[in-house]
Amino acid sequence: MHLSRLAIGLLLWSAILLPAQTHKTENVIFVMSDGLRTQEIFGGLDDGLLPSDEKIADRMKKNYWRDSPAGRRAALMPFLWGEIATHGQIYGNRELGSEARVTNTMFFSYPGYSEIFCGFADPGIDSNDKKLNPNITVFEWLNNKPAFHGKVAIFGAWDTFRYIVNAERSGIPVNDGWSPLTTIPTTPELALLNRLKADGPRVWDDEPFDFLPYYTAIEYIKAKKPRVLYLSLGETDDWAHAGNYSQYVEAAHRVDAYLKGLWETVQSMPQYRGKTTLIFSPDHGRGDGPVAWKSHGKKIPDSKYIWMAFLGPDTPPLGERSKIEAVTQSQIAATLAALLGEDYAGAVPNAGKVIPAVVGH
């Protein structure tokens, strides 16, 4: 009897002294950079792809070339390797035994985005055509919950996101392509952004330069304070397809600056400070070498390899992961929901499972 009472007392005392682990993430910011290669993420500037124009090549080397891969990648993506690698987790460096890959067989955008958003690959999604996604995304699933209804928003450079998230059915506000943002009160900044979308030069018909969706999303965050915000940037893919390595590299560097700007913006706001997780990934990889780097798809098997990064209050600071089991982009949806305390993997049995280390398990 005495031992039983002693055991109970010790349990009660330990419960008082050792507080239970608390869940801190209340918001998620998810940023993607279309087709940004693992080669630049983990190795920085690729000197085998420097342009023949010596002036441009010299400028690129001055800005981004360092003696080691670690130095080069830090010069190219300083926020990723200075902040996220220090306080979060990065997956996908196969040289360290950390593989991240897609599970769809297409290795291009719509199938990739759908896999990421839904948690599984749909063989019926086999093109980039503007067709409504028949599958329910994790964003729609969250938006249907009272705690998140009206607090989910999608921003994308590519004008196909309204179809990928099935905006009309899901009821989620989507601002993509060249569309003006008209669902929040107009500010001088927003008025200028909308004017630039209407009057600015268009290099690509289906999407603007990344600064437009980025700064538009910033205005929306300030006005509406969503709990889940998704932002997709597209210049890395567009410049790569054009074979313009210098612009591709500069676009990647700007994406890193946008990540830093987003993170500093939300950390300056009480609703987000210390309660927000940042996710960063691409939709597919690319090939390697002077020709294959420009493209991706079935004919380029290496374009199945991607990377993922996570930073937030519930993600242990494990840095660049090594010698671990492979992860897939189909796991992002369930992991995103789990960070918010929701069980998407349980509700959608064919979805990829949560990445345990990201949520502190």
Coordinates of C-alpha atoms in Angstrom, one line a residue:
M1 CA 0.0 0.0 0.0
H2 CA 2.8 2.4 0.9
L3 CA 4.6 1.7 -2.4
S4 CA 1.4 2.4 -4.3
R5 CA 0.9 5.7 -2.6
L6 CA 4.6 6.6 -3.2
A7 CA 4.3 5.8 -6.9
I8 CA 1.2 7.9 -7.2
G9 CA 2.9 10.8 -5.4
L10 CA 5.9 10.6 -7.7
L11 CA 3.8 10.6 -10.8
L12 CA 1.9 13.7 -9.6
W13 CA 5.1 15.4 -8.6
S14 CA 6.7 14.7 -12.0
A15 CA 3.6 16.0 -13.8
I16 CA 4.0 19.3 -11.9
L17 CA 7.7 19.6 -12.5
L18 CA 7.7 18.4 -16.2
P19 CA 5.2 20.4 -18.2
A20 CA 3.5 18.6 -21.1
Q21 CA 4.8 19.4 -24.6
T22 CA 2.4 22.0 -26.0
H23 CA 1.4 22.5 -29.6
K24 CA 2.4 26.0 -30.7
T25 CA 1.7 26.4 -34.5
E26 CA -1.5 28.2 -35.2
N27 CA -0.7 29.4 -38.7
V28 CA 1.1 28.0 -41.7
I29 CA 2.8 30.0 -44.6
F30 CA 3.6 27.6 -47.5
V31 CA 5.8 29.0 -50.2
M32 CA 6.8 27.1 -53.4
S33 CA 9.3 28.0 -56.1
D34 CA 8.4 26.2 -59.3
G35 CA 11.1 23.8 -60.6
L36 CA 13.9 25.1 -58.4
R37 CA 16.6 22.4 -58.6
T38 CA 18.2 20.5 -55.8
Q39 CA 21.5 21.3 -57.4
E40 CA 21.3 25.0 -56.6
I41 CA 19.6 24.4 -53.2
F42 CA 22.4 22.1 -51.9
G43 CA 25.3 23.2 -54.1
G44 CA 24.7 26.8 -55.0
L45 CA 25.9 28.2 -58.3
D46 CA 26.6 25.6 -61.0
D47 CA 29.7 26.8 -62.9
G48 CA 29.0 24.3 -65.7
L49 CA 26.0 26.4 -66.6
L50 CA 27.5 29.9 -66.7
P51 CA 26.6 31.9 -69.8
S52 CA 29.1 32.5 -72.6
D53 CA 28.8 36.3 -72.0
E54 CA 31.9 36.9 -69.9
K55 CA 30.6 40.1 -68.3
I56 CA 27.5 38.3 -67.0
A57 CA 29.4 35.2 -66.0
D58 CA 32.0 37.3 -64.0
R59 CA 29.1 39.1 -62.2
M60 CA 27.5 35.8 -61.3
K61 CA 30.8 34.4 -60.0
K62 CA 31.4 37.5 -58.0
N63 CA 28.0 37.4 -56.4
Y64 CA 27.5 33.6 -55.9
W65 CA 30.7 31.6 -56.4
R66 CA 32.5 30.4 -53.3
D67 CA 35.1 27.7 -52.9
S68 CA 32.8 25.2 -51.3
P69 CA 29.3 24.0 -52.0
A70 CA 28.3 25.2 -48.5
G71 CA 29.6 28.6 -49.2
R72 CA 28.0 28.8 -52.6
R73 CA 24.5 27.8 -51.4
A74 CA 24.7 30.2 -48.5
A75 CA 25.6 33.0 -50.9
L76 CA 22.7 32.1 -53.2
M77 CA 20.1 31.4 -50.5
P78 CA 21.2 33.1 -47.3
F79 CA 17.9 32.9 -45.5
L80 CA 17.4 29.2 -46.2
W81 CA 20.9 28.3 -45.0
G82 CA 21.2 31.0 -42.3
E83 CA 17.8 30.8 -40.7
I84 CA 16.0 27.7 -41.7
A85 CA 19.1 25.4 -41.6
T86 CA 19.9 26.8 -38.1
H87 CA 16.4 26.7 -36.6
G88 CA 14.5 24.3 -38.8
Q89 CA 14.9 21.3 -41.1
I90 CA 15.9 20.7 -44.8
Y91 CA 15.3 17.5 -46.7
G92 CA 16.6 16.2 -50.0
N93 CA 20.4 16.2 -50.1
R94 CA 20.9 12.7 -51.5
E95 CA 24.7 13.0 -51.0
L96 CA 23.9 12.9 -47.3
G97 CA 21.4 10.1 -47.5
S98 CA 18.4 12.3 -47.5
E99 CA 16.1 11.7 -50.5
A100 CA 12.9 13.7 -51.2
R101 CA 10.9 12.9 -54.4
V102 CA 7.6 13.1 -56.1
T103 CA 5.3 10.0 -56.3
N104 CA 3.4 11.0 -59.5
T105 CA 4.9 9.8 -62.8
M106 CA 4.6 13.1 -64.7
F107 CA 7.3 15.2 -63.1
F108 CA 5.7 18.5 -64.1
S109 CA 3.6 21.2 -62.5
Y110 CA -0.2 20.4 -62.3
P111 CA 0.4 16.8 -61.3
G112 CA 3.0 17.9 -58.8
Y113 CA 0.9 20.7 -57.2
S114 CA -2.1 18.4 -57.0
E115 CA -0.1 15.7 -55.3
I116 CA 1.3 18.2 -52.8
F117 CA -2.1 19.8 -52.1
C118 CA -4.1 16.5 -51.9
G119 CA -1.5 14.1 -50.5
F120 CA -1.6 11.6 -53.3
A121 CA -0.9 11.4 -57.0
D122 CA -3.9 11.2 -59.3
P123 CA -3.1 9.4 -62.6
G124 CA -6.0 11.2 -64.2
I125 CA -4.1 14.5 -63.8
D126 CA -1.6 14.1 -66.6
S127 CA -1.4 17.6 -68.2
N128 CA -1.1 21.3 -67.3
D129 CA -4.5 22.0 -68.9
K130 CA -6.8 24.4 -67.1
K131 CA -9.2 21.7 -65.8
L132 CA -10.9 21.7 -62.4
N133 CA -9.2 19.4 -60.0
P134 CA -11.8 16.7 -58.9
N135 CA -9.9 16.0 -55.7
I136 CA -10.3 17.9 -52.4
T137 CA -7.1 19.6 -51.4
V138 CA -5.8 20.0 -47.8
F139 CA -6.7 23.7 -48.2
E140 CA -10.3 23.0 -49.0
W141 CA -10.4 20.3 -46.2
L142 CA -9.2 22.9 -43.7
N143 CA -11.4 25.6 -45.0
N144 CA -14.4 23.4 -44.3
K145 CA -13.6 23.3 -40.6
P146 CA -15.0 26.1 -38.5
A147 CA -11.6 27.1 -37.1
F148 CA -10.2 27.7 -40.5
H149 CA -13.3 28.7 -42.6
G150 CA -12.5 32.0 -44.4
K151 CA -9.0 31.9 -43.1
V152 CA -7.3 30.1 -46.0
A153 CA -5.9 32.0 -49.1
I154 CA -4.1 31.0 -52.2
F155 CA -1.7 33.2 -54.2
G156 CA 0.2 32.1 -57.3
A157 CA 2.1 33.5 -60.2
W158 CA 0.7 30.8 -62.5
D159 CA -2.9 31.4 -63.7
T160 CA -3.9 27.8 -63.2
F161 CA -4.1 27.7 -59.4
R162 CA -7.8 28.5 -59.4
Y163 CA -8.3 25.2 -61.2
I164 CA -5.9 23.2 -59.1
V165 CA -7.6 24.2 -55.8
N166 CA -11.0 24.2 -57.5
A167 CA -11.7 27.7 -56.2
E168 CA -15.5 27.8 -57.0
R169 CA -16.2 24.5 -55.2
S170 CA -13.8 25.1 -52.3
G171 CA -14.8 28.7 -51.7
I172 CA -11.2 29.6 -51.1
P173 CA -10.0 33.0 -52.3
V174 CA -7.5 32.5 -55.1
N175 CA -5.4 35.3 -56.6
D176 CA -3.3 34.0 -59.5
G177 CA -1.8 35.1 -62.8
W178 CA -2.5 38.7 -63.8
S179 CA -5.8 39.0 -61.9
P180 CA -6.1 42.1 -59.6
L181 CA -6.8 41.6 -55.9
T182 CA -10.1 43.2 -55.1
T183 CA -11.3 41.3 -52.0
I184 CA -9.6 43.5 -49.5
P185 CA -9.8 47.3 -48.9
T186 CA -7.6 49.1 -51.4
T187 CA -4.3 50.6 -50.1
P188 CA -1.9 52.7 -52.1
E189 CA 0.4 49.7 -52.3
L190 CA -2.4 47.4 -53.5
A191 CA -3.6 49.9 -56.0
L192 CA -0.1 50.1 -57.5
L193 CA 0.2 46.3 -57.6
N194 CA -3.1 46.0 -59.5
R195 CA -2.1 48.8 -61.8
L196 CA 1.2 47.0 -62.6
K197 CA -0.7 43.8 -63.3
A198 CA -2.9 45.7 -65.8
D199 CA -0.3 47.9 -67.5
G200 CA 3.0 46.2 -67.0
P201 CA 4.9 44.4 -69.8
R202 CA 4.2 40.7 -70.1
V203 CA 7.0 38.3 -70.8
W204 CA 4.7 35.3 -70.1
D205 CA 1.0 35.3 -70.8
D206 CA 0.2 32.9 -68.0
E207 CA 2.1 34.5 -65.2
P208 CA 3.7 37.8 -64.1
F209 CA 7.1 38.3 -62.5
D210 CA 7.3 36.9 -58.9
F211 CA 7.3 40.3 -57.1
L212 CA 3.6 40.8 -58.0
P213 CA 2.1 37.8 -56.3
Y214 CA 4.6 38.2 -53.5
Y215 CA 3.8 41.7 -52.6
T216 CA 0.1 41.1 -53.2
A217 CA 0.2 38.3 -50.7
I218 CA 1.9 40.6 -48.2
E219 CA -1.0 43.1 -48.5
Y220 CA -3.5 40.3 -48.0
I221 CA -1.7 39.1 -44.8
K222 CA -1.8 42.6 -43.4
A223 CA -5.5 43.1 -44.2
K224 CA -7.0 39.6 -43.5
K225 CA -4.4 37.8 -41.3
P226 CA -5.2 34.3 -42.7
R227 CA -4.3 31.2 -40.7
V228 CA -3.1 29.4 -43.8
L229 CA -1.5 31.2 -46.7
Y230 CA -0.1 29.5 -49.8
L231 CA 2.2 31.4 -52.2
S232 CA 3.7 29.9 -55.4
L233 CA 6.4 31.7 -57.4
G234 CA 7.2 30.8 -61.0
E235 CA 10.2 32.6 -62.4
T236 CA 12.7 29.8 -61.6
D237 CA 10.8 27.5 -63.9
D238 CA 10.2 30.0 -66.6
W239 CA 13.8 31.2 -66.8
A240 CA 15.0 27.6 -66.8
H241 CA 12.8 26.6 -69.7
A242 CA 14.2 29.6 -71.5
G243 CA 17.7 28.4 -70.9
N244 CA 18.6 31.6 -69.1
Y245 CA 20.8 30.5 -66.2
S246 CA 21.7 34.0 -65.0
Q247 CA 18.0 35.0 -64.7
Y248 CA 17.2 31.6 -63.1
V249 CA 19.9 32.1 -60.4
E250 CA 18.7 35.7 -59.7
A251 CA 15.1 34.5 -59.5
A252 CA 16.2 31.9 -56.9
H253 CA 18.0 34.5 -54.9
R254 CA 15.0 36.8 -54.9
V255 CA 12.8 33.9 -53.7
D256 CA 15.1 33.6 -50.7
A257 CA 14.7 37.3 -50.1
Y258 CA 10.9 36.9 -50.3
L259 CA 11.0 34.1 -47.7
K260 CA 13.0 36.4 -45.4
G261 CA 10.5 39.2 -46.0
L262 CA 7.5 37.0 -45.3
W263 CA 9.0 35.6 -42.2
E264 CA 9.9 39.0 -40.8
T265 CA 6.5 40.4 -41.7
V266 CA 4.6 37.7 -39.8
Q267 CA 7.0 37.7 -36.9
S268 CA 6.3 41.4 -36.5
M269 CA 2.5 40.7 -36.0
P270 CA 1.1 39.4 -32.7
Q271 CA -1.2 36.9 -34.4
Y272 CA 1.8 35.2 -36.0
R273 CA 4.8 35.8 -33.8
G274 CA 6.1 32.5 -32.4
K275 CA 2.9 30.7 -33.6
T276 CA 3.7 30.3 -37.4
T277 CA 5.4 27.5 -39.4
L278 CA 7.0 28.2 -42.8
I279 CA 7.1 25.4 -45.4
F280 CA 9.2 25.8 -48.6
S281 CA 9.5 23.4 -51.5
P282 CA 9.3 23.0 -55.3
D283 CA 6.7 21.0 -57.4
H284 CA 9.3 19.0 -59.3
G285 CA 13.0 18.9 -60.0
R286 CA 15.0 19.3 -63.2
G287 CA 17.6 17.6 -65.2
D288 CA 21.4 18.1 -65.0
G289 CA 23.9 19.3 -67.5
P290 CA 23.9 22.0 -70.2
V291 CA 20.7 20.7 -71.9
A292 CA 18.7 18.7 -69.4
W293 CA 18.8 21.4 -66.7
K294 CA 16.3 23.4 -68.8
S295 CA 13.5 20.8 -68.6
H296 CA 11.8 18.1 -66.6
G297 CA 9.2 15.3 -67.1
K298 CA 9.1 11.6 -67.8
K299 CA 12.1 11.7 -70.1
I300 CA 14.3 13.2 -67.4
P301 CA 14.1 10.7 -64.4
D302 CA 16.2 13.0 -62.1
S303 CA 13.4 15.6 -62.2
K304 CA 11.6 13.4 -59.7
Y305 CA 14.0 14.6 -57.0
I306 CA 13.0 17.6 -54.9
W307 CA 13.7 19.2 -51.5
M308 CA 11.7 20.5 -48.6
A309 CA 12.3 22.9 -45.8
F310 CA 10.4 23.6 -42.6
L311 CA 10.7 26.3 -39.9
G312 CA 8.5 26.8 -37.0
P313 CA 7.9 26.5 -33.2
D314 CA 7.0 22.8 -33.3
T315 CA 9.8 21.7 -35.6
P316 CA 13.0 20.7 -33.8
P317 CA 16.1 22.4 -35.2
L318 CA 17.6 19.3 -36.8
G319 CA 19.0 21.3 -39.8
E320 CA 20.1 19.6 -43.0
R321 CA 18.8 16.0 -42.6
S322 CA 21.1 13.0 -43.3
K323 CA 20.9 9.2 -43.3
I324 CA 17.1 9.1 -43.0
E325 CA 14.2 7.4 -44.8
A326 CA 13.1 9.0 -48.0
V327 CA 10.3 11.5 -47.8
T328 CA 7.8 12.4 -50.6
Q329 CA 5.9 15.4 -51.6
S330 CA 2.7 13.5 -51.0
Q331 CA 3.5 13.8 -47.2
I332 CA 3.4 17.6 -47.2
A333 CA -0.4 17.9 -47.0
A334 CA -0.7 15.7 -43.9
T335 CA 2.3 17.3 -42.3
L336 CA 0.9 20.8 -42.9
A337 CA -2.4 19.8 -41.3
A338 CA -0.6 18.1 -38.4
L339 CA 1.3 21.3 -37.7
L340 CA -2.1 22.9 -37.2
G341 CA -3.3 20.1 -34.9
E342 CA -5.4 18.4 -37.6
D343 CA -5.4 14.8 -38.8
Y344 CA -5.6 14.9 -42.5
A345 CA -3.8 11.6 -42.9
G346 CA -6.6 10.0 -40.8
A347 CA -9.3 11.6 -42.8
V348 CA -7.8 10.8 -46.2
P349 CA -6.4 7.2 -46.1
N350 CA -4.6 7.4 -49.4
A351 CA -2.7 10.5 -48.5
G352 CA 1.0 10.4 -47.6
K353 CA 1.7 10.2 -43.8
V354 CA 3.0 12.9 -41.6
I355 CA 6.8 13.4 -41.6
P356 CA 7.3 12.7 -37.9
A357 CA 10.4 14.8 -37.2
V358 CA 8.8 17.9 -38.6
V359 CA 6.0 17.9 -36.1
G360 CA 8.4 16.9 -33.2
H361 CA 7.6 13.2 -33.0

